[in-house]
XYZ file of C-alpha atoms in Angstrom:
708
model
C -19.842 -13.109 -7.542
C -21.566 -11.089 -4.830
C -25.242 -11.129 -4.751
C -28.110 -9.825 -2.590
C -28.786 -13.274 -0.987
C -25.051 -12.868 0.445
C -25.453 -9.399 1.648
C -29.142 -9.150 2.560
C -30.583 -12.655 2.782
C -34.156 -13.121 3.799
C -33.455 -16.516 5.317
C -30.399 -18.185 6.576
C -29.587 -21.736 7.536
C -26.721 -22.802 9.631
C -25.687 -26.282 8.838
C -23.922 -27.724 11.977
C -25.438 -25.211 14.300
C -25.221 -26.226 18.022
C -26.031 -25.215 21.630
C -22.357 -25.015 22.476
C -21.338 -21.323 21.952
C -17.780 -22.124 22.474
C -17.694 -23.940 19.168
C -18.096 -22.304 15.672
C -21.522 -23.794 15.115
C -22.922 -22.383 18.222
C -21.174 -19.219 18.118
C -22.290 -18.281 14.666
C -25.935 -18.851 15.669
C -25.466 -16.809 18.833
C -23.859 -13.890 16.789
C -26.642 -13.754 14.259
C -29.422 -13.919 17.008
C -27.509 -11.197 19.080
C -27.068 -8.988 15.943
C -30.781 -8.571 15.525
C -31.094 -10.349 12.259
C -34.657 -9.689 11.066
C -35.096 -12.549 8.568
C -35.758 -16.250 9.112
C -32.821 -18.182 10.884
C -32.906 -22.077 10.483
C -30.541 -24.672 11.942
C -29.668 -28.165 10.721
C -28.337 -30.721 13.372
C -29.124 -34.300 13.265
C -28.649 -34.772 17.127
C -30.680 -31.818 18.555
C -34.300 -30.758 18.593
C -33.826 -27.170 19.647
C -30.753 -24.986 19.398
C -30.627 -21.678 21.342
C -34.359 -21.500 21.130
C -34.754 -22.329 17.324
C -36.408 -25.268 16.321
C -34.061 -27.673 14.500
C -34.283 -29.480 11.099
C -32.538 -32.890 11.325
C -31.818 -33.017 7.677
C -31.136 -30.546 4.910
C -33.899 -32.261 2.958
C -36.517 -30.917 5.308
C -35.563 -27.285 4.668
C -37.730 -24.993 2.719
C -35.921 -22.798 0.189
C -33.383 -20.548 1.804
C -31.245 -17.610 0.618
C -27.888 -18.162 2.522
C -26.379 -21.364 3.907
C -23.541 -21.169 6.352
C -21.628 -24.512 6.622
C -19.913 -25.501 9.921
C -19.288 -29.181 9.145
C -16.369 -31.424 8.390
C -14.738 -30.497 4.999
C -15.551 -33.870 3.439
C -19.400 -33.316 3.717
C -19.415 -29.743 2.290
C -19.449 -30.439 -1.616
C -22.388 -32.671 -1.262
C -24.276 -30.069 1.034
C -23.565 -27.435 -1.464
C -24.707 -29.467 -4.401
C -27.949 -30.389 -2.793
C -28.701 -26.934 -1.371
C -27.960 -25.047 -4.560
C -29.908 -27.573 -6.660
C -32.832 -28.511 -4.545
C -33.351 -25.608 -1.997
C -32.345 -22.583 -4.228
C -29.638 -21.447 -2.023
C -27.714 -18.756 -3.754
C -24.983 -17.808 -1.395
C -22.702 -19.971 0.855
C -20.295 -19.108 3.687
C -18.050 -21.989 4.458
C -16.541 -21.625 7.898
C -15.047 -25.201 7.813
C -11.354 -25.802 7.375
C -9.498 -28.706 5.858
C -9.442 -27.701 2.261
C -6.767 -26.270 -0.282
C -4.772 -24.842 2.604
C -3.856 -28.204 3.765
C -3.885 -31.131 1.332
C -4.382 -31.947 -2.270
C -7.479 -33.844 -1.399
C -8.715 -30.701 0.206
C -8.014 -28.683 -2.923
C -10.124 -31.220 -4.900
C -13.140 -30.735 -2.560
C -12.677 -27.047 -2.690
C -12.777 -27.257 -6.477
C -15.993 -29.308 -6.426
C -17.571 -26.674 -4.302
C -16.633 -23.768 -6.708
C -17.763 -25.652 -9.765
C -21.108 -26.303 -8.219
C -21.500 -22.634 -7.164
C -20.470 -21.351 -10.639
C -22.927 -23.766 -12.355
C -25.817 -22.480 -10.062
C -24.669 -18.883 -10.018
C -24.058 -18.920 -6.238
C -21.934 -16.623 -4.165
C -19.108 -18.292 -2.076
C -17.270 -16.934 0.873
C -14.452 -19.179 2.105
C -13.853 -21.961 2.794
C -11.609 -21.666 5.959
C -12.943 -18.161 7.109
C -14.688 -16.653 10.163
C -17.531 -15.394 8.102
C -19.183 -12.259 6.894
C -20.327 -9.369 9.159
C -22.519 -6.576 8.125
C -25.505 -4.544 9.365
C -27.892 -7.024 8.018
C -26.564 -10.156 9.475
C -23.699 -11.116 11.954
C -22.705 -14.439 10.207
C -19.389 -14.752 12.134
C -18.451 -17.142 14.891
C -15.838 -14.736 16.484
C -15.711 -11.790 18.775
C -15.432 -8.845 19.191
C -18.546 -7.602 17.172
C -17.643 -3.996 16.630
C -20.019 -1.063 16.571
C -21.769 -1.098 13.088
C -22.681 2.150 11.274
C -23.362 3.034 7.748
C -20.434 5.422 7.781
C -18.090 2.991 9.529
C -14.989 1.303 7.973
C -15.292 -1.602 5.434
C -12.634 -4.213 6.421
C -11.499 -7.099 4.107
C -9.015 -9.803 5.410
C -7.390 -12.656 3.910
C -7.000 -14.229 7.404
C -9.838 -14.983 9.953
C -7.632 -14.937 12.956
C -5.828 -11.741 11.906
C -9.094 -10.171 11.316
C -10.086 -10.836 14.869
C -6.944 -9.299 16.283
C -7.288 -6.249 13.860
C -10.853 -5.810 15.264
C -9.618 -5.818 18.841
C -7.082 -3.063 17.967
C -9.723 -1.125 16.338
C -12.565 -1.400 18.970
C -10.272 -0.069 21.682
C -9.775 3.060 19.497
C -13.614 3.477 18.892
C -13.153 2.738 15.167
C -16.581 2.011 13.774
C -17.310 -0.547 11.080
C -19.769 -1.000 8.261
C -18.782 -4.606 7.228
C -16.150 -7.093 7.864
C -15.287 -9.633 5.192
C -13.180 -12.684 6.006
C -12.445 -14.264 2.570
C -10.521 -17.296 3.896
C -9.128 -19.369 0.922
C -10.878 -16.947 -1.430
C -11.855 -19.687 -3.836
C -14.409 -17.468 -5.618
C -14.557 -14.116 -3.736
C -11.277 -12.577 -3.114
C -10.096 -9.245 -1.847
C -10.012 -7.974 -5.387
C -13.637 -9.180 -6.011
C -14.882 -7.414 -2.951
C -13.234 -4.076 -3.923
C -14.625 -4.633 -7.492
C -18.184 -4.864 -6.121
C -17.692 -1.988 -3.754
C -16.434 0.134 -6.724
C -19.151 -0.803 -9.267
C -21.876 -0.187 -6.671
C -20.417 2.852 -4.950
C -22.728 5.570 -3.735
C -20.920 8.500 -2.303
C -23.986 9.548 -0.197
C -24.602 6.210 1.276
C -21.310 4.190 1.267
C -18.371 4.295 3.763
C -15.440 6.125 2.525
C -12.694 4.134 4.303
C -11.596 0.649 3.404
C -9.005 -1.381 5.336
C -7.297 -4.357 3.868
C -5.338 -7.267 5.204
C -3.820 -9.154 2.237
C -1.751 -12.446 2.278
C -2.019 -12.998 -1.578
C -2.561 -10.541 -4.386
C -4.033 -12.884 -6.956
C -4.988 -10.245 -9.569
C -2.794 -7.067 -9.297
C -4.436 -5.340 -12.154
C -7.817 -5.776 -10.844
C -6.699 -4.478 -7.322
C -4.971 -1.555 -8.943
C -7.965 -0.709 -11.112
C -10.608 -0.729 -8.391
C -8.623 0.690 -5.482
C -7.603 3.532 -7.916
C -11.186 4.076 -8.913
C -12.551 4.069 -5.360
C -9.915 6.487 -4.134
C -10.716 8.744 -7.019
C -14.425 8.513 -5.874
C -13.425 9.967 -2.487
C -12.450 6.739 -0.527
C -9.243 6.230 1.516
C -7.717 2.828 1.474
C -5.068 1.398 3.866
C -3.595 -2.008 3.490
C -1.112 -4.610 5.127
C 0.571 -7.022 2.726
C 1.973 -9.847 4.682
C 4.545 -12.282 3.261
C 6.341 -9.964 1.066
C 9.920 -10.601 2.205
C 12.078 -13.021 0.231
C 12.072 -16.492 1.901
C 15.621 -17.022 0.884
C 18.559 -15.685 -1.095
C 17.932 -15.461 -4.860
C 20.571 -15.539 -7.365
C 20.838 -12.325 -9.166
C 23.223 -10.902 -11.728
C 22.612 -7.259 -11.334
C 21.834 -4.655 -8.489
C 18.312 -4.455 -9.533
C 18.021 -8.400 -9.379
C 19.324 -8.443 -5.891
C 17.193 -5.581 -4.569
C 13.826 -5.975 -6.470
C 11.528 -8.460 -4.773
C 7.751 -8.999 -4.443
C 7.850 -6.695 -1.555
C 9.108 -3.934 -4.095
C 6.289 -4.983 -6.398
C 3.769 -4.522 -3.680
C 5.264 -1.065 -2.663
C 4.978 -0.074 -6.211
C 1.444 -1.222 -6.801
C 0.196 0.505 -3.533
C 2.030 3.729 -4.630
C 0.341 3.693 -7.957
C -3.076 3.058 -6.468
C -2.735 5.493 -3.681
C -3.032 2.849 -0.947
C -1.505 3.818 2.301
C 0.783 0.810 3.218
C 0.817 -0.336 6.843
C 2.951 -2.962 8.691
C 1.136 -3.763 11.719
C -2.294 -4.217 13.168
C -1.818 -0.946 15.414
C -0.609 1.044 12.372
C -3.616 -0.115 10.162
C -6.271 0.701 12.701
C -4.512 4.075 13.638
C -4.492 4.950 9.968
C -8.104 4.081 9.863
C -8.775 6.606 12.762
C -6.792 9.197 10.987
C -8.949 8.709 7.960
C -12.078 9.069 10.075
C -10.754 12.382 11.449
C -10.003 13.700 8.159
C -13.285 12.556 6.590
C -15.311 15.398 5.045
C -12.554 18.068 6.096
C -11.108 20.517 3.868
C -7.807 18.399 3.740
C -9.758 15.589 1.907
C -8.641 17.013 -1.599
C -4.968 16.536 -0.744
C -5.423 12.728 -1.129
C -7.171 12.880 -4.451
C -5.171 15.523 -6.165
C -1.700 14.753 -7.589
C 0.931 17.108 -6.417
C 4.640 17.144 -7.309
C 5.541 19.224 -4.301
C 2.548 18.844 -1.652
C 2.404 21.386 0.986
C 3.393 20.000 4.536
C 0.411 19.694 6.894
C 0.602 22.445 9.596
C -0.647 21.282 13.052
C -1.446 22.908 16.245
C -1.145 20.936 19.500
C -3.286 21.785 22.504
C -2.202 19.948 25.677
C -2.170 20.320 29.473
C 1.047 18.110 29.732
C 4.278 19.516 28.307
C 6.131 16.243 27.839
C 3.553 14.550 25.411
C 3.394 17.842 23.456
C 7.193 18.032 22.889
C 7.245 14.269 21.810
C 4.351 14.832 19.556
C 6.094 17.876 18.001
C 9.427 15.901 17.399
C 7.449 13.096 15.771
C 5.455 15.306 13.504
C 8.666 17.262 12.404
C 10.434 13.963 11.723
C 7.598 12.955 9.443
C 7.863 16.126 7.421
C 4.943 17.954 9.014
C 5.021 21.407 10.561
C 4.237 22.556 14.031
C 4.522 26.427 13.296
C 5.179 28.834 16.023
C 2.280 31.039 17.074
C 2.970 34.637 17.939
C 1.697 38.148 17.434
C -1.489 39.928 18.667
C -3.760 36.906 18.171
C -1.447 34.692 20.249
C -1.152 37.426 22.939
C -4.963 37.702 23.034
C -5.249 33.908 23.639
C -2.583 33.919 26.339
C -4.324 36.664 28.260
C -7.377 34.507 28.600
C -5.423 31.458 29.814
C -3.940 30.903 33.257
C -0.631 32.557 34.113
C 2.261 30.440 33.025
C 0.511 28.945 30.152
C 2.216 28.911 26.773
C 0.831 29.462 23.301
C 3.880 29.260 21.138
C 2.689 25.835 19.916
C 2.360 23.467 21.569
C -0.347 25.390 23.237
C 0.052 24.361 27.052
C -2.917 25.244 29.058
C -1.399 23.794 32.263
C -2.656 20.996 34.401
C -4.897 23.396 36.064
C -6.582 24.481 32.892
C -10.209 24.233 32.781
C -12.603 22.812 30.302
C -13.449 26.341 29.262
C -9.593 26.937 28.644
C -9.540 23.822 26.396
C -12.522 25.093 24.396
C -10.958 28.564 24.049
C -7.715 27.237 22.744
C -9.355 24.913 20.167
C -11.539 27.860 19.013
C -8.478 30.046 18.431
C -6.749 27.229 16.495
C -9.829 26.711 14.300
C -10.880 30.261 13.709
C -8.010 32.742 14.453
C -4.848 31.064 13.494
C -4.844 30.893 9.699
C -1.571 29.195 9.689
C -2.953 26.008 11.207
C -4.556 23.132 9.070
C -5.500 20.701 11.796
C -5.587 20.439 15.604
C -4.180 17.703 17.995
C -5.586 17.656 21.593
C -3.783 15.818 24.347
C -5.915 15.444 27.435
C -5.634 12.928 30.300
C -5.797 12.449 34.107
C -2.788 14.514 35.159
C -5.210 17.557 34.609
C -7.041 18.801 37.645
C -10.434 19.228 35.944
C -13.310 16.793 35.704
C -12.782 14.700 32.536
C -16.384 14.248 31.692
C -16.733 18.071 31.347
C -13.438 18.270 29.376
C -14.286 15.440 26.917
C -17.827 16.865 26.528
C -16.258 20.243 25.228
C -13.870 18.111 22.964
C -16.960 16.362 21.702
C -18.818 19.524 20.842
C -15.685 21.153 19.298
C -15.108 18.117 16.980
C -18.686 18.485 15.702
C -18.475 22.352 15.297
C -14.949 23.073 13.916
C -14.079 23.344 10.276
C -10.648 21.929 10.904
C -10.134 18.298 11.835
C -9.400 17.452 15.454
C -7.262 14.488 16.506
C -8.173 13.435 20.078
C -5.366 11.951 22.085
C -6.657 10.691 25.437
C -4.000 8.560 27.031
C -5.644 7.693 30.285
C -7.513 4.536 28.938
C -7.091 2.865 32.352
C -7.444 5.711 34.990
C -10.195 7.287 32.993
C -11.731 4.327 31.338
C -15.465 5.357 31.825
C -14.776 8.818 30.717
C -12.879 7.559 27.504
C -15.591 4.969 26.922
C -18.430 7.690 27.022
C -16.347 9.823 24.541
C -15.837 6.938 22.091
C -19.694 6.026 22.534
C -20.398 9.449 21.027
C -18.996 8.217 17.713
C -15.369 9.432 18.154
C -12.007 7.761 17.848
C -9.099 7.984 20.252
C -5.439 8.044 19.686
C -3.951 6.790 23.119
C -0.347 7.397 21.960
C 0.791 10.611 20.259
C 3.808 9.187 18.432
C 1.866 6.364 17.022
C -0.623 8.977 15.663
C 2.316 11.005 14.257
C 3.734 7.934 12.632
C 0.398 6.916 11.010
C -0.331 10.478 9.829
C 3.026 10.669 8.322
C 2.293 7.468 6.317
C -1.025 9.013 5.248
C 0.452 12.316 4.149
C 3.337 10.779 2.208
C 1.199 8.303 0.067
C 0.504 9.807 -3.170
C -2.745 10.249 -4.989
C -3.685 7.563 -7.660
C -1.419 7.845 -10.570
C -2.572 8.650 -14.108
C -2.520 5.237 -15.852
C -1.822 6.621 -19.402
C 1.554 5.663 -20.899
C 3.787 8.740 -21.547
C 5.162 8.116 -25.150
C 6.386 11.640 -25.829
C 10.024 11.502 -27.143
C 10.217 7.608 -26.984
C 10.621 5.997 -30.436
C 8.291 2.875 -29.883
C 8.678 1.368 -33.434
C 12.421 1.678 -33.227
C 12.448 -0.198 -29.725
C 10.294 -2.865 -31.316
C 12.550 -3.354 -34.350
C 15.557 -3.659 -32.145
C 13.897 -6.359 -29.819
C 12.432 -8.368 -32.661
C 15.663 -8.340 -34.730
C 17.982 -9.356 -31.959
C 20.484 -11.817 -33.434
C 20.769 -15.062 -31.541
C 24.458 -14.442 -30.697
C 23.432 -11.204 -28.905
C 21.214 -13.186 -26.256
C 22.570 -16.742 -26.442
C 21.250 -19.870 -28.102
C 18.539 -20.066 -25.453
C 17.023 -16.649 -26.096
C 18.270 -15.398 -22.773
C 21.207 -13.128 -21.974
C 22.654 -9.830 -21.574
C 22.625 -7.454 -24.595
C 26.032 -6.306 -25.899
C 26.886 -2.591 -25.217
C 25.981 -1.468 -28.706
C 22.416 -2.816 -28.422
C 21.999 -1.342 -25.062
C 23.156 2.004 -26.446
C 20.567 1.661 -29.370
C 17.702 0.938 -26.814
C 18.551 3.850 -24.567
C 18.864 6.192 -27.539
C 15.431 5.026 -28.851
C 13.893 5.760 -25.562
C 15.693 9.152 -25.438
C 17.840 8.454 -22.506
C 21.083 10.449 -22.932
C 24.310 8.457 -22.826
C 27.921 9.314 -22.494
C 29.861 8.991 -25.751
C 31.427 5.380 -25.820
C 33.253 3.068 -28.190
C 33.668 -0.774 -27.901
C 36.293 -2.629 -29.662
C 38.555 -5.702 -29.296
C 41.202 -3.850 -31.260
C 43.644 -1.574 -29.231
C 44.270 0.828 -31.919
C 40.511 1.615 -32.405
C 40.023 2.032 -28.764
C 42.904 4.542 -28.434
C 41.936 6.360 -31.500
C 38.336 6.955 -30.013
C 40.038 8.253 -26.850
C 42.097 10.720 -28.626
C 39.132 11.955 -30.719
C 36.926 12.579 -27.607
C 39.825 13.802 -25.419
C 41.339 12.545 -22.382
C 40.667 11.778 -19.345
C 38.600 8.549 -20.201
C 37.152 5.559 -18.603
C 38.021 1.979 -19.543
C 35.685 -1.059 -18.798
C 35.977 -4.577 -19.831
C 33.125 -6.135 -21.968
C 32.008 -9.610 -21.191
C 32.027 -10.215 -17.552
C 28.789 -9.071 -15.895
C 30.278 -7.666 -12.735
C 33.145 -5.578 -14.077
C 34.271 -4.071 -10.806
C 34.559 -7.496 -9.141
C 37.205 -8.701 -11.748
C 39.150 -5.507 -11.845
C 37.459 -4.437 -15.181
C 36.959 -0.782 -14.699
C 39.702 1.882 -14.734
C 38.817 5.779 -14.259
C 40.515 8.846 -15.013
C 42.976 7.439 -17.705
C 44.799 10.571 -18.957
C 47.179 9.266 -21.716
C 47.161 6.938 -24.721
C 50.016 4.860 -23.057
C 48.037 4.253 -19.843
C 44.941 3.301 -21.966
C 47.036 0.908 -24.166
C 48.359 -0.811 -21.067
C 44.923 -1.034 -19.445
C 43.539 -2.469 -22.650
C 46.142 -5.363 -22.700
C 45.521 -6.079 -19.028
C 41.649 -6.222 -19.437
C 41.675 -8.437 -22.390
C 43.537 -11.018 -20.106
C 40.438 -11.087 -17.719
C 38.432 -14.353 -18.254
C 35.520 -13.982 -20.626
C 36.638 -10.654 -21.976
C 35.484 -9.763 -25.353
C 36.559 -6.348 -25.744
C 36.941 -2.999 -24.017
C 34.683 -0.087 -23.794
C 36.056 3.407 -23.643
C 34.029 6.517 -22.526
C 34.662 10.044 -22.026
C 35.270 10.695 -18.151
C 32.672 12.871 -16.699
C 31.825 14.010 -13.081
C 28.696 14.188 -11.177
C 26.264 12.755 -8.517
C 25.888 9.035 -9.010
C 22.272 8.037 -9.457
C 20.681 4.559 -10.098
C 17.715 3.437 -12.028
C 16.834 -0.267 -12.427
C 13.969 -2.545 -13.358
C 12.766 -6.184 -12.922
C 9.868 -8.119 -14.337
C 7.765 -9.584 -11.611
C 5.222 -12.189 -12.486
C 1.726 -10.867 -12.571
C 2.874 -7.330 -11.671
C 4.842 -6.481 -14.671
C 8.128 -4.259 -14.550
C 9.011 -2.879 -11.173
C 11.045 0.242 -11.676
C 13.584 1.303 -8.903
C 15.440 4.556 -8.531
C 17.910 5.945 -5.976
C 21.306 7.268 -5.363
C 24.165 5.178 -7.023
C 27.190 3.482 -5.609
C 27.114 2.506 -1.877
C 23.588 3.884 -1.510
C 22.125 1.174 -3.772
C 24.763 -1.594 -3.072
C 24.804 -1.442 0.675
C 22.242 0.835 2.114
C 19.533 -0.104 -0.548
C 18.070 3.289 -0.559
C 15.678 2.828 -3.345
C 12.022 3.435 -4.130
C 9.923 1.601 -6.421
C 7.201 2.259 -9.069
C 5.148 0.002 -11.369
C 5.647 0.691 -15.009
C 4.332 2.578 -16.862
C 5.086 5.642 -14.608
C 3.726 9.111 -14.764
C 5.683 12.117 -14.067
C 4.006 12.487 -10.644
C 4.865 8.884 -9.799
C 8.562 9.536 -10.722
C 8.711 12.733 -8.565
C 7.089 10.666 -5.756
C 9.691 7.985 -5.989
C 12.432 10.507 -5.911
C 11.137 12.431 -2.924
C 10.647 9.286 -0.905
C 14.366 8.477 -0.906
C 16.202 8.816 2.293
C 19.084 10.411 0.447
C 16.738 13.051 -1.263
C 18.627 15.747 0.433
C 21.589 15.005 -1.751
C 19.622 15.021 -4.860
C 18.053 18.441 -3.791
C 21.457 19.827 -2.766
C 22.878 20.152 0.647
C 25.685 21.971 2.543
C 26.429 24.471 -0.253
C 26.493 21.695 -2.923
C 24.236 22.095 -5.882
C 21.586 19.581 -6.483
C 20.946 17.516 -9.502
C 18.398 18.242 -12.249
C 15.593 16.635 -10.765
C 13.247 17.333 -13.644
C 15.617 15.399 -15.962
C 16.139 12.465 -13.586
C 12.299 12.175 -13.261
C 12.034 12.370 -17.199
C 14.502 9.463 -17.604
C 12.664 7.254 -15.104
C 9.326 7.968 -17.168
C 11.164 7.148 -20.355
C 12.655 3.930 -19.005
C 9.191 2.900 -17.805
C 7.811 3.518 -21.267
C 10.575 1.511 -22.881
C 9.730 -1.414 -20.541
C 6.005 -1.113 -21.385
C 6.778 -1.702 -24.998
C 9.578 -4.345 -24.423
C 8.283 -6.899 -22.058
C 11.039 -9.248 -23.110
C 13.355 -7.191 -20.955
C 13.411 -9.156 -17.652
C 16.040 -7.213 -15.686
C 18.133 -4.053 -16.200
C 19.990 -1.335 -14.462
C 21.580 2.001 -15.276
C 24.253 2.450 -12.670
C 25.525 4.986 -12.457
C 23.797 7.854 -14.002
C 25.923 10.895 -13.611
C 24.092 14.003 -12.718
C 24.589 17.763 -12.087
C 22.304 20.667 -12.037
C 22.203 20.679 -15.865
C 22.299 17.190 -17.247
C 21.768 13.576 -16.242
C 23.524 11.050 -18.316
C 23.674 7.288 -18.363
C 27.210 5.954 -18.025
C 26.796 2.211 -17.675
C 23.753 -0.088 -18.318
C 22.926 -3.853 -18.394
C 19.853 -5.293 -20.106
C 18.776 -8.814 -19.721
C 16.427 -10.067 -22.463
C 14.363 -13.202 -22.515
C 12.744 -14.224 -25.943
C 10.571 -17.234 -26.284
């Protein structure tokens, strides 16, 4: 729980405070005092009479009633302190800096549980243990530095790691990124990242609260809660970016399908973030750069792009104003690689601008005003981009010391234009060493700085490719849910094994896909050669033969393509029935098309992670797949398809027709609905689906079921 005593305490006691500011107990006292805390600050230390100018209480029994207690003492003492302070001194909020709890030993976990039980019993808020504290505009209850600039419209930052939070703050401060609050949740015994987001969501005021949230996550304890409140905040106008650390597999995991080998906790995180609309980052620099991008886009006309789902979002069109050609070219390359557009500028308006710049200047975009360009030239170029060039959405300005103008003047012009222009401006001031004072003054006026143009382009790409929050409704249209449930509930024991776990036989797989409305190629399974040959003659040659029984058919020579006669089919039938574990042979009509892939795996706490991509080598070797969290909307399915590296093949390239993207997306959605109503399915893949510009048809599928 989060209460006012935690956020805006009228009185604070630091138990274990000291005069040594190089230790946590002394540093937290220093930071609270230095932060201008206006309430009553108390300190408990049995060995000191005065600490940093504050009269000391030698024992907690001497304390008057207090709102918030910060504990900086050995872990073994903390449960008793919490019990006494909560029951006798009316303390309603605790921040436990101390380590040595559940993160280390079983005994530590027991201490931690005692603390939680006490806090729950007395309805107290608990941050930690094992954290750096809580920093907001009311009180700086942290023992670390740096203390960033705090403002009501700064960033809310929530971190699962105290040390990482410090490093992220270091990165942010150098960019001028302002903060509103910093939450270090430590072990998160009571208040985790999801709890903080819940509070921010339920108490959100668009006129008062910050619109940017940055997260560093080490453990997603409640994915549904994170999804719900992140989605809600983004739909209210917020922007959220996050790092999820520890998502890679710690070791190889035995898997019996392509999906099982590819799907992982990382795929689940990717899917969760996609559904919520959270921008995923992978480093401290990327997270803080994305935070700065959010601040530049805040309150701009582009803000609606992040809250409105779009199947085919228009690419962002950017103007680059620079006085150095090389950085402008590198930025253009990076933006183009990220799917954004640096449109050429020409015509009467461009010529009018060129006439007012120095001879030799270029206005084709990048707009190069030359190293000798003045502050007036800089302002003029920005004005044209803002008011005259309608084909421009946003402006990037590169300006450093290679210019021959006085930088204070140039940065003052840039400051004014950022305040005046209706289009967002991204300042790229690379001379953070040689022009340190000038850059510092610019940041002090409330702006951010991107010192590297390619890092900015990479972060902006990540922002622009993140879809808006998805619709949470299940798309049932065309999916026969009652039929799906009948099939699952009446599965015979021999179909899934005596232990209730196993791959379904082809006929049941076919039934489930048919119930979901997923088209399949005509097929027939039998252990009798005559029946297999008769089906092939009725459907017409050529056909495909596949062994039934072994999971990995190709690995045991159990697939033969393009069989053109009854005699060849009969010979292949005899050969396949000799393969170990063979139970029969499936014959299908041979069809052609681009190979696609869809799979799914059930991840604990997350639900079904759905994967899609190109089939064949693309899924097996290159692992070019994207993920989504079931159930999926059509917008999510399209977003998954478009994010594939091989999307150009799906779209059609080099004179080849593309596949029917609409039907591919429809099958992805139908599969996610099937999984939503058949949670007994733990793993499945359809590989391949064969697709052309008209149809998308499932050719081969495997479904692993677990029934308790």
